[in-house]
Short mmCIF file of C-alpha atoms in Angstrom, two decimals:
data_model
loop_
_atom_site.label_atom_id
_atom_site.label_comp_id
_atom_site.label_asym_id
_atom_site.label_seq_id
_atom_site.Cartn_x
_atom_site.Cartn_y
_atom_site.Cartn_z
CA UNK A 10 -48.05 -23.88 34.74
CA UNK A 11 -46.40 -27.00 33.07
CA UNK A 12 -42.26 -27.09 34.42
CA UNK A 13 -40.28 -26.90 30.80
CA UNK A 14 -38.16 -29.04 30.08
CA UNK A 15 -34.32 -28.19 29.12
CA UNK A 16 -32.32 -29.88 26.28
CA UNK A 17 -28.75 -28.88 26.74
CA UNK A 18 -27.15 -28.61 23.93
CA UNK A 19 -23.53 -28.37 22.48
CA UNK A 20 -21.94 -28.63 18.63
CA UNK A 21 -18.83 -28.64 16.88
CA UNK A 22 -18.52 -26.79 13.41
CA UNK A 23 -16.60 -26.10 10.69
CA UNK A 24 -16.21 -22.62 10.78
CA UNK A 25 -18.16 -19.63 12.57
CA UNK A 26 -21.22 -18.46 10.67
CA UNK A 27 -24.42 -20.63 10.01
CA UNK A 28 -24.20 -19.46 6.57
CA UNK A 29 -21.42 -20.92 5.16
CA UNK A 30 -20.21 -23.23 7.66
CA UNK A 31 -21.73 -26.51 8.90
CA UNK A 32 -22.16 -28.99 11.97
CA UNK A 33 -19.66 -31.33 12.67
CA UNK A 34 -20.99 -33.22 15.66
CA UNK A 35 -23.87 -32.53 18.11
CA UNK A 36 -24.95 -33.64 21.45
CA UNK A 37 -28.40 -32.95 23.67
CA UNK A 38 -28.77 -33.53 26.85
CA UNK A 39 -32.85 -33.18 28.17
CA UNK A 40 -33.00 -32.44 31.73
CA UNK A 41 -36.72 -32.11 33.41
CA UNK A 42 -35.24 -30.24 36.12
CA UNK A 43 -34.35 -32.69 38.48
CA UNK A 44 -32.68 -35.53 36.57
CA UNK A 45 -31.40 -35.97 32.94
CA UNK A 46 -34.35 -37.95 30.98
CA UNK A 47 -32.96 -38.68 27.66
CA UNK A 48 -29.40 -38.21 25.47
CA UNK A 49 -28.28 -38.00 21.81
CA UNK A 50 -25.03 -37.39 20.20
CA UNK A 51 -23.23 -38.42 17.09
CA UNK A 52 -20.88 -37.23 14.49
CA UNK A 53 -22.42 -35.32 11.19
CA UNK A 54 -20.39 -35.24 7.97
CA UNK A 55 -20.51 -31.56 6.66
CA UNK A 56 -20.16 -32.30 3.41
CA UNK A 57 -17.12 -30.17 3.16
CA UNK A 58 -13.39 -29.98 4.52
CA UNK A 59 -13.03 -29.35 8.29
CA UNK A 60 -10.44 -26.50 8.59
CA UNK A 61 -7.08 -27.83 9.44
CA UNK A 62 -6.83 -25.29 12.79
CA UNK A 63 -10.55 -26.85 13.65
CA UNK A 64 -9.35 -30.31 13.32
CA UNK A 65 -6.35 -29.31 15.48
CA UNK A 66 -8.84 -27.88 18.33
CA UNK A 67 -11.20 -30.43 18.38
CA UNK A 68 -9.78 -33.53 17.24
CA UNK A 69 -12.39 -34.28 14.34
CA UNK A 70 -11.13 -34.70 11.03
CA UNK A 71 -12.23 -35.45 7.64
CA UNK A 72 -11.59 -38.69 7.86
CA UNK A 73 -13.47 -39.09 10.91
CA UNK A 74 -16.95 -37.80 9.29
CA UNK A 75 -16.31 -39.44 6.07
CA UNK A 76 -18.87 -42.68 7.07
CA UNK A 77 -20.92 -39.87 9.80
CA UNK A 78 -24.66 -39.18 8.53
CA UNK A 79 -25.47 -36.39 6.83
CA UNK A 80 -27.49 -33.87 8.82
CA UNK A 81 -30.65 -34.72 7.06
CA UNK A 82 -30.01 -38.05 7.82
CA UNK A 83 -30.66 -37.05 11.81
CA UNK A 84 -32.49 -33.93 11.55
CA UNK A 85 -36.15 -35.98 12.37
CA UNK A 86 -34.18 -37.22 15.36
CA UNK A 87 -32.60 -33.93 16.56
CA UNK A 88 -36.05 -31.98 15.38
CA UNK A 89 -38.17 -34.08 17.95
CA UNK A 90 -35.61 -33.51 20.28
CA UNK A 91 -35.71 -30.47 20.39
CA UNK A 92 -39.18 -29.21 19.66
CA UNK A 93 -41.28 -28.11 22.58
CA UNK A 94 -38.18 -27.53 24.85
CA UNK A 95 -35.78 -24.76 26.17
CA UNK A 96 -32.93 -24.73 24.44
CA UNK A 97 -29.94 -24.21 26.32
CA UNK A 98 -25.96 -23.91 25.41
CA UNK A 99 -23.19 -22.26 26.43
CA UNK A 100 -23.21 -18.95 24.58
CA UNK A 101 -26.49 -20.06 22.87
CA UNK A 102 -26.31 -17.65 20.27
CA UNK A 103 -23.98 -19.48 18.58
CA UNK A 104 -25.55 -23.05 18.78
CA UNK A 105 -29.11 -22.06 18.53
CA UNK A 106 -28.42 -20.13 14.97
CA UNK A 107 -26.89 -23.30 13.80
CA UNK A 108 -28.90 -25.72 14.86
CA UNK A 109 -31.82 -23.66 13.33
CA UNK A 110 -30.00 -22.94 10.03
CA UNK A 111 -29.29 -26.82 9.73
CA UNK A 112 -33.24 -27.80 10.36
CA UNK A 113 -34.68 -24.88 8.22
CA UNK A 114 -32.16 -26.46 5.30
CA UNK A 115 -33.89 -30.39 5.70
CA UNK A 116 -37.28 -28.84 5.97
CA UNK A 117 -38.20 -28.20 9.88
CA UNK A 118 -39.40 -25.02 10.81
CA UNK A 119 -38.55 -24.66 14.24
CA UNK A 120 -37.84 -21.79 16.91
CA UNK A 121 -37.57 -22.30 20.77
CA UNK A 122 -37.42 -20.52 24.43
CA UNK A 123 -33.33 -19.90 25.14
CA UNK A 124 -31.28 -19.61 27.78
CA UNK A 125 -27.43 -19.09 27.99
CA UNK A 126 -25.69 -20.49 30.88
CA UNK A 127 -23.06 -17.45 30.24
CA UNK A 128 -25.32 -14.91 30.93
CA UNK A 129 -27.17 -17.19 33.44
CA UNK A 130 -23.57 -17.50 35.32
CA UNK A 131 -23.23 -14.14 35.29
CA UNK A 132 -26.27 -13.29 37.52
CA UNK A 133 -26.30 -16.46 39.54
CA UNK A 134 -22.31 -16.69 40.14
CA UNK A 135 -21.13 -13.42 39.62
CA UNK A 136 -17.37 -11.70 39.95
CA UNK A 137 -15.62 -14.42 38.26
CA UNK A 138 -12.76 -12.95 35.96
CA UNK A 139 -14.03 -15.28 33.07
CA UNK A 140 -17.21 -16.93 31.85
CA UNK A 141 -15.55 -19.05 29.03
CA UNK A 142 -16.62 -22.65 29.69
CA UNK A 143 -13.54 -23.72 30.43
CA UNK A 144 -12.60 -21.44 32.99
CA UNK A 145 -16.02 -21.09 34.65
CA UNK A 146 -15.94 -24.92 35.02
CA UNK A 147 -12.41 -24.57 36.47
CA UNK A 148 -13.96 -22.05 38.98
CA UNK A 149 -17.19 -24.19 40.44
CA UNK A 150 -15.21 -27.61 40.41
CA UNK A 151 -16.32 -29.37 37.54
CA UNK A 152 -14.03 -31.08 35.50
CA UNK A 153 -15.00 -31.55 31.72
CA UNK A 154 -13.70 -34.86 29.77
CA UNK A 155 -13.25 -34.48 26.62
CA UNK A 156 -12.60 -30.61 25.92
CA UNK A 157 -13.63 -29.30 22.68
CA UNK A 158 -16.10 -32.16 21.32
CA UNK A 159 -20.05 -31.66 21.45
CA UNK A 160 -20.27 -34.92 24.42
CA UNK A 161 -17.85 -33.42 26.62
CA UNK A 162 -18.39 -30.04 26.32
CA UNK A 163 -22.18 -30.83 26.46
CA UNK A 164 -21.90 -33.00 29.75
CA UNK A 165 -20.00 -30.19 31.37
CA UNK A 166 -22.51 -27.50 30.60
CA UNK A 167 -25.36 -29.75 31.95
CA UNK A 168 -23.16 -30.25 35.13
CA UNK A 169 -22.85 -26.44 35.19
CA UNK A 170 -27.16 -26.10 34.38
CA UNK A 171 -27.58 -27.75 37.36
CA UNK A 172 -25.72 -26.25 39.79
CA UNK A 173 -27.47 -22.72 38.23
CA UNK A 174 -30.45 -24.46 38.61
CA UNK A 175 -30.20 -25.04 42.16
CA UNK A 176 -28.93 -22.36 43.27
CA UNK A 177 -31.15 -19.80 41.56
CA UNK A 178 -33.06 -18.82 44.82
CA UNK A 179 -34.48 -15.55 43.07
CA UNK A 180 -36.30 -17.34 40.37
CA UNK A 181 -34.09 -16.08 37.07
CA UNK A 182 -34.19 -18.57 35.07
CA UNK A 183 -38.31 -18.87 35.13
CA UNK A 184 -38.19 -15.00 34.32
CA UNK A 185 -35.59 -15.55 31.01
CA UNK A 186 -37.85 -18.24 29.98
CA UNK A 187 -41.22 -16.53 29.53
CA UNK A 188 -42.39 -15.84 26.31
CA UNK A 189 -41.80 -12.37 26.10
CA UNK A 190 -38.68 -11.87 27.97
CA UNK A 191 -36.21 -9.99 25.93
CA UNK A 192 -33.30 -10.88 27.52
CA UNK A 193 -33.15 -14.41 25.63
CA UNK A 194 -32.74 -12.44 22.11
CA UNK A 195 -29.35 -10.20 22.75
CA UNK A 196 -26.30 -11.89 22.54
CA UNK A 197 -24.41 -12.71 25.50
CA UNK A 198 -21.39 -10.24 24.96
CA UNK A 199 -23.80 -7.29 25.49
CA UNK A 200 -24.85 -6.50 28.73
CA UNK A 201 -28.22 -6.75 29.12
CA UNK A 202 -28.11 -2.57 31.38
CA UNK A 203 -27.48 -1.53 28.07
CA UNK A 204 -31.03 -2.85 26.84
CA UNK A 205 -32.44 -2.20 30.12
CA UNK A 206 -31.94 1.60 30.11
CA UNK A 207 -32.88 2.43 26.37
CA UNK A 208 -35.52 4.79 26.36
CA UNK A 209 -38.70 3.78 24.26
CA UNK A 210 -38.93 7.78 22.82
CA UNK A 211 -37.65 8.87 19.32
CA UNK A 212 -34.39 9.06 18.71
CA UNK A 213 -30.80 7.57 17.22
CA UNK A 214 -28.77 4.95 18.38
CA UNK A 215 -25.48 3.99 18.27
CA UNK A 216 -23.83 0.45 18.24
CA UNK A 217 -20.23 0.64 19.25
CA UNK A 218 -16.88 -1.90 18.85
CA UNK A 219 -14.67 -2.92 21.51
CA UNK A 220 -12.56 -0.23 20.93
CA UNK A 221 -15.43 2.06 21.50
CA UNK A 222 -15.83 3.36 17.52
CA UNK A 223 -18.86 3.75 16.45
CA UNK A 224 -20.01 0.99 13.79
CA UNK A 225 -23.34 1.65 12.99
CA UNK A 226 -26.09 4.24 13.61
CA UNK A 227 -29.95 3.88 13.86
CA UNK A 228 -32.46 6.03 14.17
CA UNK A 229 -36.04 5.38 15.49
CA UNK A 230 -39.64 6.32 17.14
CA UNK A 231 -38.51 3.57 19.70
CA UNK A 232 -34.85 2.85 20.17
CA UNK A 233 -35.38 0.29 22.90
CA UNK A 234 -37.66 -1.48 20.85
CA UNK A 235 -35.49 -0.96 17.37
CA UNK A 236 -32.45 -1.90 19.01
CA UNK A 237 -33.73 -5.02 20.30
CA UNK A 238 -35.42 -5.81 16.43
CA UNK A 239 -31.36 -5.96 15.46
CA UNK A 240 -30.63 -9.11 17.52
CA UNK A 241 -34.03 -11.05 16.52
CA UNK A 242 -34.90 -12.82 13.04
CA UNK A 243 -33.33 -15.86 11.69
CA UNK A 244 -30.51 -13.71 8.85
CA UNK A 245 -27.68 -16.09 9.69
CA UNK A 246 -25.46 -14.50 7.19
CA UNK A 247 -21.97 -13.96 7.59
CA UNK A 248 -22.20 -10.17 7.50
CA UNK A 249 -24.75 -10.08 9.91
CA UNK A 250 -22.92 -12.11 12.49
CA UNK A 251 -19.87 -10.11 12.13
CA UNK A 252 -21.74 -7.18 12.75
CA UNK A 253 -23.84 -8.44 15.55
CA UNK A 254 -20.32 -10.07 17.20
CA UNK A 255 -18.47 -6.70 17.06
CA UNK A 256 -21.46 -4.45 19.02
CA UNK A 257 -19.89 -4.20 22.53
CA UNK A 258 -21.58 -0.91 23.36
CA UNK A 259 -24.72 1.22 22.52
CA UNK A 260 -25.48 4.97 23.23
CA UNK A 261 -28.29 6.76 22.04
CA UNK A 262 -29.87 10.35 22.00
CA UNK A 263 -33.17 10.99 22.30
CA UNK A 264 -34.57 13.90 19.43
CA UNK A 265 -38.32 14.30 20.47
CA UNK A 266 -39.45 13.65 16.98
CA UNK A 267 -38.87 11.83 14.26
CA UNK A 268 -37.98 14.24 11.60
CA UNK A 269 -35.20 15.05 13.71
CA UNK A 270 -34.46 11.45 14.28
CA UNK A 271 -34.30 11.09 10.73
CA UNK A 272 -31.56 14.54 10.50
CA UNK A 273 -29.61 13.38 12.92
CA UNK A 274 -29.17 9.96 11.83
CA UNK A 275 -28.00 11.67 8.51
CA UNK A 276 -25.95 13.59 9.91
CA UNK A 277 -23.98 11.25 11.95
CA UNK A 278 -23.65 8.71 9.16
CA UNK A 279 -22.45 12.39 6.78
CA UNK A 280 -20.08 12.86 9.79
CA UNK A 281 -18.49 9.39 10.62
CA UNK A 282 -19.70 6.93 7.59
CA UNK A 283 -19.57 4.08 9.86
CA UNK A 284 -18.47 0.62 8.81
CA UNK A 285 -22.24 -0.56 9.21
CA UNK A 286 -24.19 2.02 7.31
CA UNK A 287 -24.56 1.83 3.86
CA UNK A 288 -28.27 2.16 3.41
CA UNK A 289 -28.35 6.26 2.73
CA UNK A 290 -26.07 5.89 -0.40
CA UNK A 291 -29.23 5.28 -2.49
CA UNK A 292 -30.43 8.88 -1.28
CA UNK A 293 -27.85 10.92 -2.79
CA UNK A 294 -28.83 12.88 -5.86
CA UNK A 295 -28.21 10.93 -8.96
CA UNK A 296 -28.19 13.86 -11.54
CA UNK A 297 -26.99 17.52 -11.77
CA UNK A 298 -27.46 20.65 -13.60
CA UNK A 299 -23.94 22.05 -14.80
CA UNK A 300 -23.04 25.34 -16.34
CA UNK A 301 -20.11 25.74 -18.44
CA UNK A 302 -18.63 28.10 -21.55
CA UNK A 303 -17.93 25.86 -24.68
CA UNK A 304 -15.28 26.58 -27.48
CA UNK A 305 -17.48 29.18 -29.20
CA UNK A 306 -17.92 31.19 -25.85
CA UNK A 307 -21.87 29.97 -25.01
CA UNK A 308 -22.71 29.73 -21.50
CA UNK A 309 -24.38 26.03 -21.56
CA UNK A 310 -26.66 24.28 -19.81
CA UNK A 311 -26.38 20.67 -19.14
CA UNK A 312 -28.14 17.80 -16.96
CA UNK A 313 -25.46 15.17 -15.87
CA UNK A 314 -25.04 12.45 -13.65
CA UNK A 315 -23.87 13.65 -10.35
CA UNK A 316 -19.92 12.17 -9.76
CA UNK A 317 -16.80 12.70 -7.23
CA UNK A 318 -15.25 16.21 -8.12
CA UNK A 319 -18.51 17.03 -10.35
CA UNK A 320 -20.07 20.18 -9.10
CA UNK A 321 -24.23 21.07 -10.09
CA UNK A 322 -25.27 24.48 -9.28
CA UNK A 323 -28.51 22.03 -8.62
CA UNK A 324 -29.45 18.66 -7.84
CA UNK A 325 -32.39 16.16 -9.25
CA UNK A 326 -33.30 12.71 -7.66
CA UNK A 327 -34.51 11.46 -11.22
CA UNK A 328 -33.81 12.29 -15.59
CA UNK A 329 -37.59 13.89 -15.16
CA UNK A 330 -37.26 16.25 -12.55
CA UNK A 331 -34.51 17.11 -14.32
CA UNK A 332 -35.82 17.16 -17.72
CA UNK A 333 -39.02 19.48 -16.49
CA UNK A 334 -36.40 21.50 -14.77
CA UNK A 335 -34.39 22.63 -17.83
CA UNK A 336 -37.36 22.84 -19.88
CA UNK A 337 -38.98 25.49 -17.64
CA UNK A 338 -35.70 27.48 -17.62
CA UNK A 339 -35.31 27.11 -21.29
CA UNK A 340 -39.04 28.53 -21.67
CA UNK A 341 -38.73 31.53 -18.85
CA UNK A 342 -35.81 32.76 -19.46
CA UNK A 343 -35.67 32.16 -23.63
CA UNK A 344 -33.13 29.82 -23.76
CA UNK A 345 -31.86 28.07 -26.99
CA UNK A 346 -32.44 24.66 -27.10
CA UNK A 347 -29.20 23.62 -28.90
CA UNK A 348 -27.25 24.88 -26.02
CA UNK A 349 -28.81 22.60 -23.85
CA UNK A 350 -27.94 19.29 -23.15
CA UNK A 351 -30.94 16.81 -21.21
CA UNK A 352 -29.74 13.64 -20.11
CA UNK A 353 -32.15 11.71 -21.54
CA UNK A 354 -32.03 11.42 -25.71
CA UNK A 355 -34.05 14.94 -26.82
CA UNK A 356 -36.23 12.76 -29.57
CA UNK A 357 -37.61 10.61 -26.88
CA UNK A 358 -39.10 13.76 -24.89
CA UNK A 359 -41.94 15.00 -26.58
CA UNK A 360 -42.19 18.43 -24.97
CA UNK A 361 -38.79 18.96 -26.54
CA UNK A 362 -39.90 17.80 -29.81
CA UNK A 363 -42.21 21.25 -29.42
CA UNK A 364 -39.96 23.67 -29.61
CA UNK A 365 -38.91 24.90 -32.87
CA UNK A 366 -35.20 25.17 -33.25
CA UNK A 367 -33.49 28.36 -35.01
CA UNK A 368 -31.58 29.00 -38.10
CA UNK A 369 -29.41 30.79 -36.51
CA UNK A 370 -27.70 30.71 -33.35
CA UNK A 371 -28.06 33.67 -31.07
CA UNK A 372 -25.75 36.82 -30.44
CA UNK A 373 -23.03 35.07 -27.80
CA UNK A 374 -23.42 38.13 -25.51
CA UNK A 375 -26.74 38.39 -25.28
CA UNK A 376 -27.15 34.99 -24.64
CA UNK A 377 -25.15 34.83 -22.20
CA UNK A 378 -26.76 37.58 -20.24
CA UNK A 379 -30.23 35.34 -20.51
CA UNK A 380 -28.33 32.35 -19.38
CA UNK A 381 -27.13 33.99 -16.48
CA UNK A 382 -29.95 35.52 -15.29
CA UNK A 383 -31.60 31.96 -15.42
CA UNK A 384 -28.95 30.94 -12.98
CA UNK A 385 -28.75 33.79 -10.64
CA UNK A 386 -32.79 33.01 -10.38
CA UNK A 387 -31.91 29.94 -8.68
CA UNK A 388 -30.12 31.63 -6.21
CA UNK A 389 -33.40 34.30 -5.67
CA UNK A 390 -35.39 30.89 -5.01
CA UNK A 391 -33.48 30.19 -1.77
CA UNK A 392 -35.60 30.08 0.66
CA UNK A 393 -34.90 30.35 4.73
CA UNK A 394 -37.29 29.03 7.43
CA UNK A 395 -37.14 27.48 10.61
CA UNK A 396 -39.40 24.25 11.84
CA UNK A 397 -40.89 24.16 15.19
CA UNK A 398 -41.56 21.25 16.87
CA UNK A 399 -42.03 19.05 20.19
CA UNK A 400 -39.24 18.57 22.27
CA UNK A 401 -37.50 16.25 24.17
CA UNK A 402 -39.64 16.89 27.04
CA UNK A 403 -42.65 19.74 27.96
CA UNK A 404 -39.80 22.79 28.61
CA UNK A 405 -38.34 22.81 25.41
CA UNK A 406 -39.01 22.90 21.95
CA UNK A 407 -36.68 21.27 18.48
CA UNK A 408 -36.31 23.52 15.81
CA UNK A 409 -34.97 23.00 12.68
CA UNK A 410 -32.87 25.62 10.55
CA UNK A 411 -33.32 25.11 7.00
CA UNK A 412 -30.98 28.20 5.07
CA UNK A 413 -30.69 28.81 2.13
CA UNK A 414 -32.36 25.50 0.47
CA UNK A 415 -29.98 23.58 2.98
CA UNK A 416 -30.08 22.34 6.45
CA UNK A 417 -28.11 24.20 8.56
CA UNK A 418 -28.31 23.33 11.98
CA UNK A 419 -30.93 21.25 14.38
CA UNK A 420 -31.33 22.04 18.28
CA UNK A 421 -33.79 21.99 21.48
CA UNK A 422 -34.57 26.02 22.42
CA UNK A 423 -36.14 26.09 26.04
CA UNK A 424 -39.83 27.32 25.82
CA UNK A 425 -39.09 30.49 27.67
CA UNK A 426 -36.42 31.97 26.06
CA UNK A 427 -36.31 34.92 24.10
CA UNK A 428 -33.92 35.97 21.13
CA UNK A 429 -33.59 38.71 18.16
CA UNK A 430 -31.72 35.83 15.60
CA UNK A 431 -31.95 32.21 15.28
CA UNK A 432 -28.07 32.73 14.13
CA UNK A 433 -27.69 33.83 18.03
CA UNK A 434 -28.83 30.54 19.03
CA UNK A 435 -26.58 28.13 17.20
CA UNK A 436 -23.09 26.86 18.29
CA UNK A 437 -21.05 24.35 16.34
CA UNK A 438 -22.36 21.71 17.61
CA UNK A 439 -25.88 22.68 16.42
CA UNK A 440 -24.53 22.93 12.58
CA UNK A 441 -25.12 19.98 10.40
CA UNK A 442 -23.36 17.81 7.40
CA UNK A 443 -26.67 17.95 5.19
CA UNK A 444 -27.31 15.95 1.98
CA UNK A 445 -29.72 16.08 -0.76
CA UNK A 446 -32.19 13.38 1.07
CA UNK A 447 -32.23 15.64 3.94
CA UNK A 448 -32.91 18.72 2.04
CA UNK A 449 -35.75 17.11 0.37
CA UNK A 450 -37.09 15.71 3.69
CA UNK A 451 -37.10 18.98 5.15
CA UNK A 452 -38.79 20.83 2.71
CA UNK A 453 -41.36 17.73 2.20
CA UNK A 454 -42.58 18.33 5.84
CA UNK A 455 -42.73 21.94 5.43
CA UNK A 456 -45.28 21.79 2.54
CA UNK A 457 -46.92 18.58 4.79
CA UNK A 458 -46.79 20.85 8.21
CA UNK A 459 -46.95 24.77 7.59
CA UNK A 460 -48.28 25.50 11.29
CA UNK A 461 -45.07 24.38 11.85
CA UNK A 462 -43.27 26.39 9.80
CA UNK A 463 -41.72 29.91 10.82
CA UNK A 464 -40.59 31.69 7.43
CA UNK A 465 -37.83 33.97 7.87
CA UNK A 466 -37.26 37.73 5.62
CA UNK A 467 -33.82 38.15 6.17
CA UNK A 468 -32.58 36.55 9.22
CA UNK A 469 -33.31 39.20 12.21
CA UNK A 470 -36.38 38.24 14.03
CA UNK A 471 -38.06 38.07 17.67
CA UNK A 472 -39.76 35.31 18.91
CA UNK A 473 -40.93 34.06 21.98
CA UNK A 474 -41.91 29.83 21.82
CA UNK A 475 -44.99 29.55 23.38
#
C-alpha cells in the first residue's frame, strides 16, 4: 500500500462555527512522512468584520485583509492541496469543518482521511496535564513563533506531527487513517472508551454536558452505530456545533427491543425535556374532546385544539379522527347535533350535512342522561393488557404494561419467575411519564403483534414466562 501523504493544516477565523463565520488566514504544510514537500499560506479577506477580541488574539485586523484574496480567489489552490491527502490539525474538528464549508461554498466537493494531533498526543505522549497546543508544545520542547496566526501555529503542529510520527512504535496513526476507522469522526473532547464500549443492541442513549446533565437522548436498534451517525455529515450549523461541543459524556441502556427503545426514549425526554430534544413535540395530540354544561344547563360536546391547562376526556392526532369520533357518539348514543361542536366548519362535512336537525331542542334532563352515558362508555372502552417480548438477554423477558388506555410501566421479568399480579411486579422505577404518541404506539403493535399480547380481566392473574 501507497504511504499517504499528510498536509498539516492550521486557520485563523472570525468566529467559531463554519456557518456563520469565515477564514481569516490559512496555512498547509504537506509532509510525505519523512520531509516537508511543499507549503502554502496567505491571508483571506472574510468579507466581514473580524471581531475586535479576535483581532486582539491573533493580531489580524480588518485592515490587514482589506487587499487579502477572497477565498474563492485561492480555493483551486488550497483544493489541489488538499485533495488526495490526510488532513491533519490540531483539534481537526474545527479546521476540517471549515475548510470544507469554505470549498463546498466556491464549488469543490471535497472530504478527506483525518487525524488530530490532540487525540494522537494523547495515545502517543500520554499523562500530560494539557493537550492545548500551546502547552503540549511547551511540554516536548518546541517553541512556536508566531502564536495565534495559521504559519506559526501551523509550523509548530508539523514540528509536533513529527515527533508523533516517529515515535509511534505501535503503528496508531496507520490504524486512524484507514478508511473505516471510526475514531477520525468523534471529536477530540470525547474519549474515544466511550465509543469503544457502546453496545451495538437496541437501546437509548444519553449525551451528557460537562457538568454531567443530560442534554440529549437517543434511542436506537444500534447505539454504537447511532451514536457515532451524530458526529458524521457535513451540518456545520451553529446549533449543531454547540451541541456537538457540549457532549462530554454518554451512557446508554440497553432495552432488548425496539418498542421499548422507542418508550423509554419517551419517557426520558417526558421526564427531563432535555435541552437537545425537541423532535417529540410534533407527537403530542393536537385536538381534544371536551365536555362542559352551557348557560341553558346542556351537557355539550365539543372537539378543540388541545392547549396548556385544557383538559379532553379524549385525545385525536387529526380534525378527522376527531370528526368520525363525535359523529359515532352522536349516532349511538342519540345525541343532538346542535349541542355539538366539530372543529372543522359542520357545512364542509358531508356526513353532518345528513342528519336532520330538530325543531325542538330536547328535554335538558334527559339529555343529559344520554350525554353522559356516551361519556362513561369511554371509560368501559379502557382496555388493560400486557406485551411480552425479548429481553435483554436469553433469561429474561420485557414486558410492557399498558392500563387503562395508558402506559403504565415497562420492565425485564426473569423467565422463571412466577407471580399472581403484574401490579406485584412493578416498583417506581418501572412506572412511566406516557404521552399520546406512546399510547398510540403501544396499541399499534398490539393490533400488529397479538401473540404478543397477554389481555388482562381485571388485574389478578398467574403466569409463568416460558
Amino acid at each position: 500500500m501507497k504511504s499517504p501523504t499528510f498536509a498539516i493544516v492550521d486557520i485563523e477565523t472570525t468566529g467559531g462555527f463554519a456557518s456563520a463565520s469565515q477564514i481569516t488566514e490559512i496555512a498547509i504544510f504537506i509532509f510525505d512522512g519523512k520531509k516537508i514537500i511543499d507549503e502554502y499560506s496567505t491571508l483571506i479577506n472574510p468579507e466581514q468584520p473580524i471581531p475586535f477580541h479576535i483581532q486582539a488574539l491573533t493580531g489580524i485586523t480588518d485592515e490587514m485583509v482589506k487587499d487579502a484574496p477572497v477565498f474563492d480567489d485561492v480555493a483551486e489552490d488550497i483544493y489541489h492541496l488538499l485533495n488526495n491527502r490526510v488532513f491533519v490539525a490540531h483539534n481537526v474538528h474545527f479546521d476540517y469543518s471549515f475548510v470544507q464549508a469554505s470549498l463546498k461554498n466556491s464549488g469543490y466537493e471535497w472530504k478527506a482521511l483525518r487525524l488530530c494531533t490532540v487525540r494522537l498526543s494523547r495515545k502517543i505522549f500520554p499523562g500530560f496535564t494539557s493537550y492545548s497546543l500551546g502547552k503540549l508544545c511547551q511540554s516536548v520542547g518546541i517553541e512556536i513563533q508566531d502564536r495565534h496566526r495559521a504559519r506559526g501555529d501551523a509550523q509548530a503542529t508539523v514540528t509536533l506531527f513529527q515527533k508523533i510520527f516517529l515515535s509511534d512504535t505501535e503503528n496508531i496513526i496507520q490504524k486512524t487513517i484507514q478508511v473505516k476507522a471510526k475514531e477520525q469522526r468523534i471529536p477530540t473532547h470525547i474519549p474515544s472508551e466511550l465509543i469503544n464500549n457502546l453496545p451495538t443492541t437496541a437501546g437509548v442513549y444519553l449525551f451528557k454536558n460537562s457538568a454531567a446533565k443530560i442534554i440529549y437522548v437517543g434511542k436506537a436498534n444500534n447505539i454504537k452505530k447511532r451514536v457515532i451517525s451524530h458526529f458524521t455529515g457535513n451540518n456545520t450549523g451553529q446549533r449543531r456545533q454547540r451541541f456537538i461541543n457540549e457532549i462530554c459524556d454518554i451512557d446508554f441502556e440497553e432495552t432488548g427491543t425496539e418498542l421499548m427503545a422507542f418508550l423509554k426514549e419517551c419517557h426520558l425526554i417526558k421526564k427531563i425535556w432535555p435541552i437537545y430534544n425537541r423532535a417529540l413535540k410534533k407527537y403530542e395530540p393536537k385536538y381534544g374532546l371536551l365536555d362542559y354544561e352551557d348557560q341553558n344547563g346542556y351537557i355539550r360536546l365539543s372537539i378543540c385544539q388541545v392547549r396548556k391547562n385544557v383538559r379532553p376526556i379524549y385525545f385525536f392526532g387529526s380534525v378527522h379522527d376527531s370528526t368520525q369520533f363525535l359523529l359515532k357518539l352522536i349516532k349511538d348514543f342519540e345525541l343532538d347535533l346542535r349541542l355539538c361542536s366539530f372543529f372543522a366548519n359542520p357545512t364542509a362535512l358531508k356526513e353532518i350535512r345528513d342528519f336532520t336537525a330538530r325543531e325542538d331542542l330536547p328535554h335538558v334532563e334527559e339529555y343529559n342522561n344520554k350525554v353522559t352515558q356516551a361519556i362513561e362508555s369511554l371509560t368501559e372502552q379502557k382496555r388493560s393488557f400486557v406485551i411480552i417480548d425479548k429481553g435483554r438477554e436469553s433469561t429474561e423477558k420485557s414486558y410492557v404494561y399498558f392500563k387503562d388506555n395508558k402506559v403504565h410501566a415497562l420492565g425485564f421479568i426473569d423467565n422463571e419467575l412466577e407471580f399472581d399480579d403484574i401490579e406485584d411486579l412493578i416498583t417506581q422505577d418501572n412506572l412511566v411519564v406516557h404521552n399520546f404518541y406512546m399510547n398510540h404506539l403501544v396499541e399499534s403493535f398490539a393490533r400488529l403483534y397479538p401473540n404478543k399480547v397477554m389481555h388482562l380481566k381485571g388485574c389478578r392473574w398467574k403466569w409463568t414466562l416460558q
